[in-house]
Amino acid sequence: MRLKTLRLRTPGDIAFTVVLGLTCALLLFLTLYPIYFVVIASVSDPTLVATGGVSFWPRGISWFGYEQIFADNRIWTGYRNTILYTVVGTALNLAVTLPAAYALSRREFAPRKVLMLLFAFTMFFNGGLIPMYLLLRDLSLLDNWLVFVLPSAVNVYNLIIARAFFENSLPEELFEAATIDGANYFQFFIKMALPLSMAIISVIGLYYLVQHWNDFFTGLVFVRTYDKQPLQIVLRDILISNQAFAGGAGGAGATGGSYAQQYADQIKYGVIVVSTLPVIVLYPFLQRYFEKGVMIGSVKG
């Protein structure tokens, strides 16, 4: 017969639980409320938003901001381009980073320390913008959609994370057993290492995806053809054009300027939602692997 010892909860335990719950609830509110406010402000009457009349619930619901954003045909071109750059870029990133990290994790790979030193060197020193521009020009990548994909094929930080995972999470005995069965390094990587690495693949995949989705600087500096611009540049131009309209209306009269500025602010909130919503929607599907993957390298008992 197995005895179970139940510890009665003291008033101190109950008080601690209540305080802890309230603290967590407060931190959750402080984290989520700015995002929630942007969403409700994007569909509320801009006059009420400007005067502080919108706090927790949308009031005077107006879809003017989204109508202005989605009525612009450039938004669909930007979405198409960004999805293309994100999908192709993330696939290339994983195809390059994972094999490189696996090779650098093998202790029998003699030059791995030298190669890691060279990789780490690039994290602290780079050639600068002008040499980068000249290099991309000589490679015929200026005003080419591949400029969003090829120059950022490897992120050294993600490479180090993946290398640590392969080195610490895959037992050496597993490789020895596969070798006895006749598997080589490539077969072990494809058939065993990758299926066991979904956590790290989802983590660095999400990092790469967000990096490509939010890429603004590349399109601003290296691309001139508007049909190749990503979503972030398109949204920036829509926002600037509406703010310019608000400024021009302000010169015609105070009332007109105030009206235009208010709706320009609503468009600004709508732009934030449009640019971040796809990544926020995707995250829950990767959360299970992401929570496991971010613990790589932590202290294990």
PDB file of C-alpha atoms in Angstrom:
ATOM      1  CA  MET A   1       0.000   0.000   0.000  1.00  0.00           C
ATOM      2  CA  ARG A   2       1.399   3.313  -1.054  1.00  0.00           C
ATOM      3  CA  LEU A   3       0.941   6.263   1.262  1.00  0.00           C
ATOM      4  CA  LYS A   4       0.518   9.763  -0.068  1.00  0.00           C
ATOM      5  CA  THR A   5       1.492  12.703   2.035  1.00  0.00           C
ATOM      6  CA  LEU A   6      -0.605  15.763   1.353  1.00  0.00           C
ATOM      7  CA  ARG A   7       0.759  19.085   2.521  1.00  0.00           C
ATOM      8  CA  LEU A   8      -1.939  21.477   3.621  1.00  0.00           C
ATOM      9  CA  ARG A   9      -1.729  24.888   2.027  1.00  0.00           C
ATOM     10  CA  THR A  10      -1.013  27.591   4.557  1.00  0.00           C
ATOM     11  CA  PRO A  11      -2.352  31.150   4.280  1.00  0.00           C
ATOM     12  CA  GLY A  12       1.139  32.179   3.175  1.00  0.00           C
ATOM     13  CA  ASP A  13       1.009  29.695   0.286  1.00  0.00           C
ATOM     14  CA  ILE A  14      -2.377  30.992  -0.791  1.00  0.00           C
ATOM     15  CA  ALA A  15      -1.212  34.608  -0.592  1.00  0.00           C
ATOM     16  CA  PHE A  16       1.901  33.793  -2.622  1.00  0.00           C
ATOM     17  CA  THR A  17      -0.192  32.076  -5.311  1.00  0.00           C
ATOM     18  CA  VAL A  18      -2.568  35.028  -5.525  1.00  0.00           C
ATOM     19  CA  VAL A  19       0.263  37.583  -5.752  1.00  0.00           C
ATOM     20  CA  LEU A  20       2.072  35.478  -8.353  1.00  0.00           C
ATOM     21  CA  GLY A  21      -1.086  35.140 -10.446  1.00  0.00           C
ATOM     22  CA  LEU A  22      -1.796  38.866 -10.293  1.00  0.00           C
ATOM     23  CA  THR A  23       1.810  39.689 -11.223  1.00  0.00           C
ATOM     24  CA  CYS A  24       1.725  37.338 -14.216  1.00  0.00           C
ATOM     25  CA  ALA A  25      -1.631  38.757 -15.300  1.00  0.00           C
ATOM     26  CA  LEU A  26      -0.266  42.312 -15.053  1.00  0.00           C
ATOM     27  CA  LEU A  27       2.842  41.428 -17.098  1.00  0.00           C
ATOM     28  CA  LEU A  28       0.668  39.701 -19.714  1.00  0.00           C
ATOM     29  CA  PHE A  29      -1.573  42.763 -19.925  1.00  0.00           C
ATOM     30  CA  LEU A  30       1.389  45.134 -20.300  1.00  0.00           C
ATOM     31  CA  THR A  31       2.774  42.931 -23.068  1.00  0.00           C
ATOM     32  CA  LEU A  32      -0.407  42.384 -25.078  1.00  0.00           C
ATOM     33  CA  TYR A  33      -2.235  45.676 -24.615  1.00  0.00           C
ATOM     34  CA  PRO A  34      -0.091  47.740 -27.055  1.00  0.00           C
ATOM     35  CA  ILE A  35      -0.754  45.138 -29.771  1.00  0.00           C
ATOM     36  CA  TYR A  36      -4.449  45.040 -28.908  1.00  0.00           C
ATOM     37  CA  PHE A  37      -4.690  48.830 -28.946  1.00  0.00           C
ATOM     38  CA  VAL A  38      -3.157  49.038 -32.421  1.00  0.00           C
ATOM     39  CA  VAL A  39      -5.755  46.550 -33.699  1.00  0.00           C
ATOM     40  CA  ILE A  40      -8.773  48.341 -32.210  1.00  0.00           C
ATOM     41  CA  ALA A  41      -7.391  51.772 -33.173  1.00  0.00           C
ATOM     42  CA  SER A  42      -7.104  50.639 -36.798  1.00  0.00           C
ATOM     43  CA  VAL A  43     -10.890  50.049 -36.989  1.00  0.00           C
ATOM     44  CA  SER A  44     -12.132  52.814 -34.658  1.00  0.00           C
ATOM     45  CA  ASP A  45     -13.222  56.339 -35.454  1.00  0.00           C
ATOM     46  CA  PRO A  46      -9.918  58.253 -35.764  1.00  0.00           C
ATOM     47  CA  THR A  47     -11.411  61.271 -33.962  1.00  0.00           C
ATOM     48  CA  LEU A  48     -12.171  59.147 -30.894  1.00  0.00           C
ATOM     49  CA  VAL A  49      -8.707  57.583 -31.043  1.00  0.00           C
ATOM     50  CA  ALA A  50      -7.041  61.001 -31.249  1.00  0.00           C
ATOM     51  CA  THR A  51      -9.033  62.339 -28.299  1.00  0.00           C
ATOM     52  CA  GLY A  52      -8.440  59.301 -26.095  1.00  0.00           C
ATOM     53  CA  GLY A  53     -11.958  57.931 -26.455  1.00  0.00           C
ATOM     54  CA  VAL A  54     -10.747  54.433 -27.358  1.00  0.00           C
ATOM     55  CA  SER A  55      -9.165  52.393 -24.600  1.00  0.00           C
ATOM     56  CA  PHE A  56     -10.402  48.805 -24.456  1.00  0.00           C
ATOM     57  CA  TRP A  57     -13.148  48.482 -27.073  1.00  0.00           C
ATOM     58  CA  PRO A  58     -13.393  49.785 -30.653  1.00  0.00           C
ATOM     59  CA  ARG A  59     -15.795  52.704 -31.020  1.00  0.00           C
ATOM     60  CA  GLY A  60     -17.315  54.157 -34.147  1.00  0.00           C
ATOM     61  CA  ILE A  61     -15.998  51.298 -36.250  1.00  0.00           C
ATOM     62  CA  SER A  62     -14.555  52.538 -39.525  1.00  0.00           C
ATOM     63  CA  TRP A  63     -12.765  50.473 -42.170  1.00  0.00           C
ATOM     64  CA  PHE A  64     -11.442  53.529 -44.004  1.00  0.00           C
ATOM     65  CA  GLY A  65      -7.796  52.743 -43.241  1.00  0.00           C
ATOM     66  CA  TYR A  66      -7.983  49.191 -44.566  1.00  0.00           C
ATOM     67  CA  GLU A  67     -10.019  50.332 -47.569  1.00  0.00           C
ATOM     68  CA  GLN A  68      -7.279  52.794 -48.481  1.00  0.00           C
ATOM     69  CA  ILE A  69      -4.550  50.216 -47.989  1.00  0.00           C
ATOM     70  CA  PHE A  70      -6.144  47.352 -49.925  1.00  0.00           C
ATOM     71  CA  ALA A  71      -7.529  49.602 -52.648  1.00  0.00           C
ATOM     72  CA  ASP A  72      -3.942  50.262 -53.684  1.00  0.00           C
ATOM     73  CA  ASN A  73      -2.911  47.599 -56.208  1.00  0.00           C
ATOM     74  CA  ARG A  74       0.684  47.946 -55.043  1.00  0.00           C
ATOM     75  CA  ILE A  75      -0.194  46.144 -51.809  1.00  0.00           C
ATOM     76  CA  TRP A  76      -0.870  42.875 -53.656  1.00  0.00           C
ATOM     77  CA  THR A  77       2.382  43.192 -55.597  1.00  0.00           C
ATOM     78  CA  GLY A  78       4.221  43.793 -52.339  1.00  0.00           C
ATOM     79  CA  TYR A  79       2.584  40.779 -50.698  1.00  0.00           C
ATOM     80  CA  ARG A  80       3.458  38.584 -53.680  1.00  0.00           C
ATOM     81  CA  ASN A  81       7.077  39.726 -53.664  1.00  0.00           C
ATOM     82  CA  THR A  82       7.509  39.382 -49.918  1.00  0.00           C
ATOM     83  CA  ILE A  83       5.982  35.897 -49.858  1.00  0.00           C
ATOM     84  CA  LEU A  84       8.302  34.868 -52.702  1.00  0.00           C
ATOM     85  CA  TYR A  85      11.393  36.313 -51.020  1.00  0.00           C
ATOM     86  CA  THR A  86      10.424  34.839 -47.659  1.00  0.00           C
ATOM     87  CA  VAL A  87       9.684  31.315 -48.890  1.00  0.00           C
ATOM     88  CA  VAL A  88      12.681  31.051 -51.236  1.00  0.00           C
ATOM     89  CA  GLY A  89      15.018  32.842 -48.826  1.00  0.00           C
ATOM     90  CA  THR A  90      14.037  30.738 -45.809  1.00  0.00           C
ATOM     91  CA  ALA A  91      14.355  27.504 -47.812  1.00  0.00           C
ATOM     92  CA  LEU A  92      17.826  28.532 -48.996  1.00  0.00           C
ATOM     93  CA  ASN A  93      18.837  29.580 -45.483  1.00  0.00           C
ATOM     94  CA  LEU A  94      17.878  26.197 -44.045  1.00  0.00           C
ATOM     95  CA  ALA A  95      19.457  24.327 -46.964  1.00  0.00           C
ATOM     96  CA  VAL A  96      22.781  26.083 -46.306  1.00  0.00           C
ATOM     97  CA  THR A  97      22.760  26.527 -42.518  1.00  0.00           C
ATOM     98  CA  LEU A  98      21.771  23.010 -41.445  1.00  0.00           C
ATOM     99  CA  PRO A  99      24.394  21.047 -43.449  1.00  0.00           C
ATOM    100  CA  ALA A 100      27.074  23.574 -42.499  1.00  0.00           C
ATOM    101  CA  ALA A 101      26.140  23.360 -38.818  1.00  0.00           C
ATOM    102  CA  TYR A 102      26.127  19.558 -38.948  1.00  0.00           C
ATOM    103  CA  ALA A 103      29.573  19.450 -40.590  1.00  0.00           C
ATOM    104  CA  LEU A 104      30.988  21.907 -38.026  1.00  0.00           C
ATOM    105  CA  SER A 105      29.546  19.825 -35.183  1.00  0.00           C
ATOM    106  CA  ARG A 106      31.557  16.726 -36.147  1.00  0.00           C
ATOM    107  CA  ARG A 107      34.661  16.498 -33.965  1.00  0.00           C
ATOM    108  CA  GLU A 108      36.521  14.518 -36.609  1.00  0.00           C
ATOM    109  CA  PHE A 109      36.167  17.424 -39.056  1.00  0.00           C
ATOM    110  CA  ALA A 110      39.677  18.867 -38.646  1.00  0.00           C
ATOM    111  CA  PRO A 111      39.270  22.468 -39.931  1.00  0.00           C
ATOM    112  CA  ARG A 112      36.067  23.160 -38.002  1.00  0.00           C
ATOM    113  CA  LYS A 113      37.748  25.440 -35.428  1.00  0.00           C
ATOM    114  CA  VAL A 114      39.365  27.570 -38.122  1.00  0.00           C
ATOM    115  CA  LEU A 115      36.107  27.809 -40.069  1.00  0.00           C
ATOM    116  CA  MET A 116      34.146  28.769 -36.944  1.00  0.00           C
ATOM    117  CA  LEU A 117      36.706  31.493 -36.247  1.00  0.00           C
ATOM    118  CA  LEU A 118      36.212  32.862 -39.760  1.00  0.00           C
ATOM    119  CA  PHE A 119      32.426  32.724 -39.377  1.00  0.00           C
ATOM    120  CA  ALA A 120      32.585  34.473 -36.003  1.00  0.00           C
ATOM    121  CA  PHE A 121      34.873  37.158 -37.431  1.00  0.00           C
ATOM    122  CA  THR A 122      32.061  38.281 -39.769  1.00  0.00           C
ATOM    123  CA  MET A 123      29.801  38.911 -36.772  1.00  0.00           C
ATOM    124  CA  PHE A 124      32.084  41.690 -35.539  1.00  0.00           C
ATOM    125  CA  PHE A 125      33.556  43.121 -38.752  1.00  0.00           C
ATOM    126  CA  ASN A 126      32.083  43.776 -42.181  1.00  0.00           C
ATOM    127  CA  GLY A 127      33.081  45.705 -45.272  1.00  0.00           C
ATOM    128  CA  GLY A 128      30.439  48.404 -44.923  1.00  0.00           C
ATOM    129  CA  LEU A 129      27.655  49.614 -47.176  1.00  0.00           C
ATOM    130  CA  ILE A 130      29.706  51.009 -50.077  1.00  0.00           C
ATOM    131  CA  PRO A 131      31.858  47.873 -50.609  1.00  0.00           C
ATOM    132  CA  MET A 132      28.679  45.797 -50.326  1.00  0.00           C
ATOM    133  CA  TYR A 133      26.980  47.938 -52.966  1.00  0.00           C
ATOM    134  CA  LEU A 134      29.966  47.642 -55.306  1.00  0.00           C
ATOM    135  CA  LEU A 135      30.135  43.876 -54.800  1.00  0.00           C
ATOM    136  CA  LEU A 136      26.440  43.404 -55.575  1.00  0.00           C
ATOM    137  CA  ARG A 137      26.821  45.642 -58.621  1.00  0.00           C
ATOM    138  CA  ASP A 138      29.702  43.521 -59.938  1.00  0.00           C
ATOM    139  CA  LEU A 139      27.642  40.379 -59.339  1.00  0.00           C
ATOM    140  CA  SER A 140      24.697  41.893 -61.287  1.00  0.00           C
ATOM    141  CA  LEU A 141      22.451  41.619 -58.234  1.00  0.00           C
ATOM    142  CA  LEU A 142      21.370  45.256 -58.130  1.00  0.00           C
ATOM    143  CA  ASP A 143      17.691  45.605 -58.998  1.00  0.00           C
ATOM    144  CA  ASN A 144      17.498  41.808 -59.044  1.00  0.00           C
ATOM    145  CA  TRP A 145      15.116  39.865 -56.795  1.00  0.00           C
ATOM    146  CA  LEU A 146      17.964  37.509 -55.863  1.00  0.00           C
ATOM    147  CA  VAL A 147      19.499  40.342 -53.827  1.00  0.00           C
ATOM    148  CA  PHE A 148      16.874  39.535 -51.174  1.00  0.00           C
ATOM    149  CA  VAL A 149      17.982  35.891 -51.028  1.00  0.00           C
ATOM    150  CA  LEU A 150      21.646  35.258 -51.852  1.00  0.00           C
ATOM    151  CA  PRO A 151      23.571  37.824 -49.713  1.00  0.00           C
ATOM    152  CA  SER A 152      21.775  36.644 -46.551  1.00  0.00           C
ATOM    153  CA  ALA A 153      22.042  32.906 -47.230  1.00  0.00           C
ATOM    154  CA  VAL A 154      23.701  32.277 -43.841  1.00  0.00           C
ATOM    155  CA  ASN A 155      23.215  33.991 -40.506  1.00  0.00           C
ATOM    156  CA  VAL A 156      26.186  33.168 -38.296  1.00  0.00           C
ATOM    157  CA  TYR A 157      24.179  33.413 -35.080  1.00  0.00           C
ATOM    158  CA  ASN A 158      21.692  30.822 -36.351  1.00  0.00           C
ATOM    159  CA  LEU A 159      24.588  28.686 -37.575  1.00  0.00           C
ATOM    160  CA  ILE A 160      26.093  28.643 -34.082  1.00  0.00           C
ATOM    161  CA  ILE A 161      22.729  27.691 -32.533  1.00  0.00           C
ATOM    162  CA  ALA A 162      22.241  24.827 -35.004  1.00  0.00           C
ATOM    163  CA  ARG A 163      25.815  23.634 -34.471  1.00  0.00           C
ATOM    164  CA  ALA A 164      25.293  23.561 -30.699  1.00  0.00           C
ATOM    165  CA  PHE A 165      22.131  21.525 -31.179  1.00  0.00           C
ATOM    166  CA  PHE A 166      23.774  18.902 -33.394  1.00  0.00           C
ATOM    167  CA  GLU A 167      26.776  18.711 -31.078  1.00  0.00           C
ATOM    168  CA  ASN A 168      24.873  18.352 -27.797  1.00  0.00           C
ATOM    169  CA  SER A 169      21.529  16.761 -28.674  1.00  0.00           C
ATOM    170  CA  LEU A 170      22.474  13.936 -31.052  1.00  0.00           C
ATOM    171  CA  PRO A 171      24.220  11.091 -29.200  1.00  0.00           C
ATOM    172  CA  GLU A 172      27.466   9.850 -30.708  1.00  0.00           C
ATOM    173  CA  GLU A 173      26.202   6.313 -30.173  1.00  0.00           C
ATOM    174  CA  LEU A 174      23.432   7.003 -32.659  1.00  0.00           C
ATOM    175  CA  PHE A 175      25.962   7.820 -35.354  1.00  0.00           C
ATOM    176  CA  GLU A 176      28.032   4.758 -34.480  1.00  0.00           C
ATOM    177  CA  ALA A 177      24.964   2.517 -34.773  1.00  0.00           C
ATOM    178  CA  ALA A 178      24.101   4.055 -38.143  1.00  0.00           C
ATOM    179  CA  THR A 179      27.681   3.565 -39.312  1.00  0.00           C
ATOM    180  CA  ILE A 180      27.548  -0.119 -38.385  1.00  0.00           C
ATOM    181  CA  ASP A 181      24.419  -0.409 -40.532  1.00  0.00           C
ATOM    182  CA  GLY A 182      26.358   1.046 -43.464  1.00  0.00           C
ATOM    183  CA  ALA A 183      25.224   4.682 -43.363  1.00  0.00           C
ATOM    184  CA  ASN A 184      27.637   7.445 -44.324  1.00  0.00           C
ATOM    185  CA  TYR A 185      27.656  11.034 -43.063  1.00  0.00           C
ATOM    186  CA  PHE A 186      25.204  12.240 -45.698  1.00  0.00           C
ATOM    187  CA  GLN A 187      22.732   9.407 -45.105  1.00  0.00           C
ATOM    188  CA  PHE A 188      22.906   9.892 -41.343  1.00  0.00           C
ATOM    189  CA  PHE A 189      22.242  13.624 -41.753  1.00  0.00           C
ATOM    190  CA  ILE A 190      19.259  13.127 -44.075  1.00  0.00           C
ATOM    191  CA  LYS A 191      17.615  10.089 -42.501  1.00  0.00           C
ATOM    192  CA  MET A 192      18.359  10.562 -38.804  1.00  0.00           C
ATOM    193  CA  ALA A 193      19.729  13.993 -37.891  1.00  0.00           C
ATOM    194  CA  LEU A 194      17.086  16.055 -39.692  1.00  0.00           C
ATOM    195  CA  PRO A 195      14.020  14.085 -38.452  1.00  0.00           C
ATOM    196  CA  LEU A 196      15.325  14.465 -34.893  1.00  0.00           C
ATOM    197  CA  SER A 197      15.966  18.189 -35.326  1.00  0.00           C
ATOM    198  CA  MET A 198      12.484  19.614 -35.831  1.00  0.00           C
ATOM    199  CA  ALA A 199      12.903  21.847 -32.790  1.00  0.00           C
ATOM    200  CA  ILE A 200      15.981  23.639 -34.087  1.00  0.00           C
ATOM    201  CA  ILE A 201      14.648  23.707 -37.659  1.00  0.00           C
ATOM    202  CA  SER A 202      11.482  25.466 -36.507  1.00  0.00           C
ATOM    203  CA  VAL A 203      13.420  27.952 -34.361  1.00  0.00           C
ATOM    204  CA  ILE A 204      15.966  29.094 -36.931  1.00  0.00           C
ATOM    205  CA  GLY A 205      13.335  28.779 -39.661  1.00  0.00           C
ATOM    206  CA  LEU A 206      11.135  31.251 -37.782  1.00  0.00           C
ATOM    207  CA  TYR A 207      14.117  33.559 -37.239  1.00  0.00           C
ATOM    208  CA  TYR A 208      14.922  33.503 -40.957  1.00  0.00           C
ATOM    209  CA  LEU A 209      11.274  33.933 -41.925  1.00  0.00           C
ATOM    210  CA  VAL A 210      10.843  37.035 -39.747  1.00  0.00           C
ATOM    211  CA  GLN A 211      14.140  38.406 -41.053  1.00  0.00           C
ATOM    212  CA  HIS A 212      12.994  38.134 -44.677  1.00  0.00           C
ATOM    213  CA  TRP A 213       9.463  39.321 -43.941  1.00  0.00           C
ATOM    214  CA  ASN A 214      10.686  42.495 -42.225  1.00  0.00           C
ATOM    215  CA  ASP A 215      13.491  43.168 -44.707  1.00  0.00           C
ATOM    216  CA  PHE A 216      13.201  46.866 -45.486  1.00  0.00           C
ATOM    217  CA  PHE A 217      16.754  48.054 -46.017  1.00  0.00           C
ATOM    218  CA  THR A 218      17.552  45.773 -48.978  1.00  0.00           C
ATOM    219  CA  GLY A 219      14.676  47.045 -51.080  1.00  0.00           C
ATOM    220  CA  LEU A 220      15.364  50.642 -50.109  1.00  0.00           C
ATOM    221  CA  VAL A 221      19.036  50.603 -51.145  1.00  0.00           C
ATOM    222  CA  PHE A 222      19.553  47.912 -53.768  1.00  0.00           C
ATOM    223  CA  VAL A 223      16.263  47.814 -55.737  1.00  0.00           C
ATOM    224  CA  ARG A 224      14.900  50.533 -57.999  1.00  0.00           C
ATOM    225  CA  THR A 225      12.170  48.719 -59.948  1.00  0.00           C
ATOM    226  CA  TYR A 226       8.955  49.191 -58.029  1.00  0.00           C
ATOM    227  CA  ASP A 227       7.458  45.869 -59.172  1.00  0.00           C
ATOM    228  CA  LYS A 228      10.240  44.094 -57.250  1.00  0.00           C
ATOM    229  CA  GLN A 229       9.811  45.977 -53.990  1.00  0.00           C
ATOM    230  CA  PRO A 230       8.759  44.015 -50.866  1.00  0.00           C
ATOM    231  CA  LEU A 231       5.674  44.703 -48.790  1.00  0.00           C
ATOM    232  CA  GLN A 232       7.502  46.863 -46.245  1.00  0.00           C
ATOM    233  CA  ILE A 233       8.542  49.394 -48.908  1.00  0.00           C
ATOM    234  CA  VAL A 234       5.025  49.467 -50.368  1.00  0.00           C
ATOM    235  CA  LEU A 235       3.466  50.091 -46.955  1.00  0.00           C
ATOM    236  CA  ARG A 236       6.032  52.816 -46.289  1.00  0.00           C
ATOM    237  CA  ASP A 237       5.121  54.571 -49.544  1.00  0.00           C
ATOM    238  CA  ILE A 238       1.389  54.323 -48.809  1.00  0.00           C
ATOM    239  CA  LEU A 239       1.941  55.793 -45.361  1.00  0.00           C
ATOM    240  CA  ILE A 240       4.143  58.626 -46.688  1.00  0.00           C
ATOM    241  CA  SER A 241       1.666  59.487 -49.437  1.00  0.00           C
ATOM    242  CA  ASN A 242      -1.189  59.737 -46.929  1.00  0.00           C
ATOM    243  CA  GLN A 243       0.887  61.833 -44.543  1.00  0.00           C
ATOM    244  CA  ALA A 244       1.820  64.097 -47.443  1.00  0.00           C
ATOM    245  CA  PHE A 245      -1.875  64.432 -48.251  1.00  0.00           C
ATOM    246  CA  ALA A 246      -2.567  65.328 -44.650  1.00  0.00           C
ATOM    247  CA  GLY A 247       0.153  67.961 -44.729  1.00  0.00           C
ATOM    248  CA  GLY A 248      -1.161  69.402 -47.987  1.00  0.00           C
ATOM    249  CA  ALA A 249      -4.686  69.533 -46.627  1.00  0.00           C
ATOM    250  CA  GLY A 250      -3.368  71.282 -43.540  1.00  0.00           C
ATOM    251  CA  GLY A 251      -2.213  74.128 -45.760  1.00  0.00           C
ATOM    252  CA  ALA A 252      -5.716  74.545 -47.155  1.00  0.00           C
ATOM    253  CA  GLY A 253      -7.370  74.894 -43.773  1.00  0.00           C
ATOM    254  CA  ALA A 254      -7.142  73.759 -40.172  1.00  0.00           C
ATOM    255  CA  THR A 255     -10.294  71.643 -40.313  1.00  0.00           C
ATOM    256  CA  GLY A 256      -9.299  69.844 -43.504  1.00  0.00           C
ATOM    257  CA  GLY A 257      -5.788  69.263 -42.239  1.00  0.00           C
ATOM    258  CA  SER A 258      -7.031  67.844 -38.940  1.00  0.00           C
ATOM    259  CA  TYR A 259      -9.450  65.517 -40.747  1.00  0.00           C
ATOM    260  CA  ALA A 260      -6.794  64.265 -43.142  1.00  0.00           C
ATOM    261  CA  GLN A 261      -4.241  63.782 -40.368  1.00  0.00           C
ATOM    262  CA  GLN A 262      -6.691  61.754 -38.297  1.00  0.00           C
ATOM    263  CA  TYR A 263      -7.344  59.352 -41.161  1.00  0.00           C
ATOM    264  CA  ALA A 264      -3.623  59.221 -41.921  1.00  0.00           C
ATOM    265  CA  ASP A 265      -3.157  58.009 -38.350  1.00  0.00           C
ATOM    266  CA  GLN A 266      -5.785  55.308 -38.902  1.00  0.00           C
ATOM    267  CA  ILE A 267      -3.939  54.185 -42.026  1.00  0.00           C
ATOM    268  CA  LYS A 268      -0.746  54.076 -39.954  1.00  0.00           C
ATOM    269  CA  TYR A 269      -2.353  51.659 -37.495  1.00  0.00           C
ATOM    270  CA  GLY A 270      -3.703  49.592 -40.390  1.00  0.00           C
ATOM    271  CA  VAL A 271      -0.236  49.386 -41.942  1.00  0.00           C
ATOM    272  CA  ILE A 272       1.152  47.976 -38.683  1.00  0.00           C
ATOM    273  CA  VAL A 273      -1.542  45.297 -38.572  1.00  0.00           C
ATOM    274  CA  VAL A 274      -1.159  44.332 -42.232  1.00  0.00           C
ATOM    275  CA  SER A 275       2.617  43.985 -41.943  1.00  0.00           C
ATOM    276  CA  THR A 276       2.674  41.935 -38.719  1.00  0.00           C
ATOM    277  CA  LEU A 277      -0.490  39.814 -38.857  1.00  0.00           C
ATOM    278  CA  PRO A 278       0.835  36.984 -41.113  1.00  0.00           C
ATOM    279  CA  VAL A 279       3.793  36.280 -38.804  1.00  0.00           C
ATOM    280  CA  ILE A 280       1.574  36.422 -35.700  1.00  0.00           C
ATOM    281  CA  VAL A 281      -0.847  33.946 -37.305  1.00  0.00           C
ATOM    282  CA  LEU A 282       1.998  31.587 -38.234  1.00  0.00           C
ATOM    283  CA  TYR A 283       3.661  31.553 -34.809  1.00  0.00           C
ATOM    284  CA  PRO A 284       1.087  29.321 -32.976  1.00  0.00           C
ATOM    285  CA  PHE A 285       1.750  26.501 -35.439  1.00  0.00           C
ATOM    286  CA  LEU A 286       5.482  26.590 -34.593  1.00  0.00           C
ATOM    287  CA  GLN A 287       5.111  27.318 -30.888  1.00  0.00           C
ATOM    288  CA  ARG A 288       5.375  23.666 -29.785  1.00  0.00           C
ATOM    289  CA  TYR A 289       8.780  23.277 -31.444  1.00  0.00           C
ATOM    290  CA  PHE A 290       9.841  26.853 -30.714  1.00  0.00           C
ATOM    291  CA  GLU A 291       9.506  26.495 -26.946  1.00  0.00           C
ATOM    292  CA  LYS A 292      11.687  23.386 -27.030  1.00  0.00           C
ATOM    293  CA  GLY A 293      14.223  24.850 -29.418  1.00  0.00           C
ATOM    294  CA  VAL A 294      14.881  28.076 -27.521  1.00  0.00           C
ATOM    295  CA  MET A 295      16.058  26.005 -24.522  1.00  0.00           C
ATOM    296  CA  ILE A 296      19.017  24.691 -26.516  1.00  0.00           C
ATOM    297  CA  GLY A 297      22.210  25.474 -24.653  1.00  0.00           C
ATOM    298  CA  SER A 298      20.498  25.988 -21.302  1.00  0.00           C
ATOM    299  CA  VAL A 299      21.735  24.317 -18.145  1.00  0.00           C
ATOM    300  CA  LYS A 300      20.432  20.760 -17.913  1.00  0.00           C
ATOM    301  CA  GLY A 301      20.154  18.910 -14.646  1.00  0.00           C
TER     302      GLY A 301
END
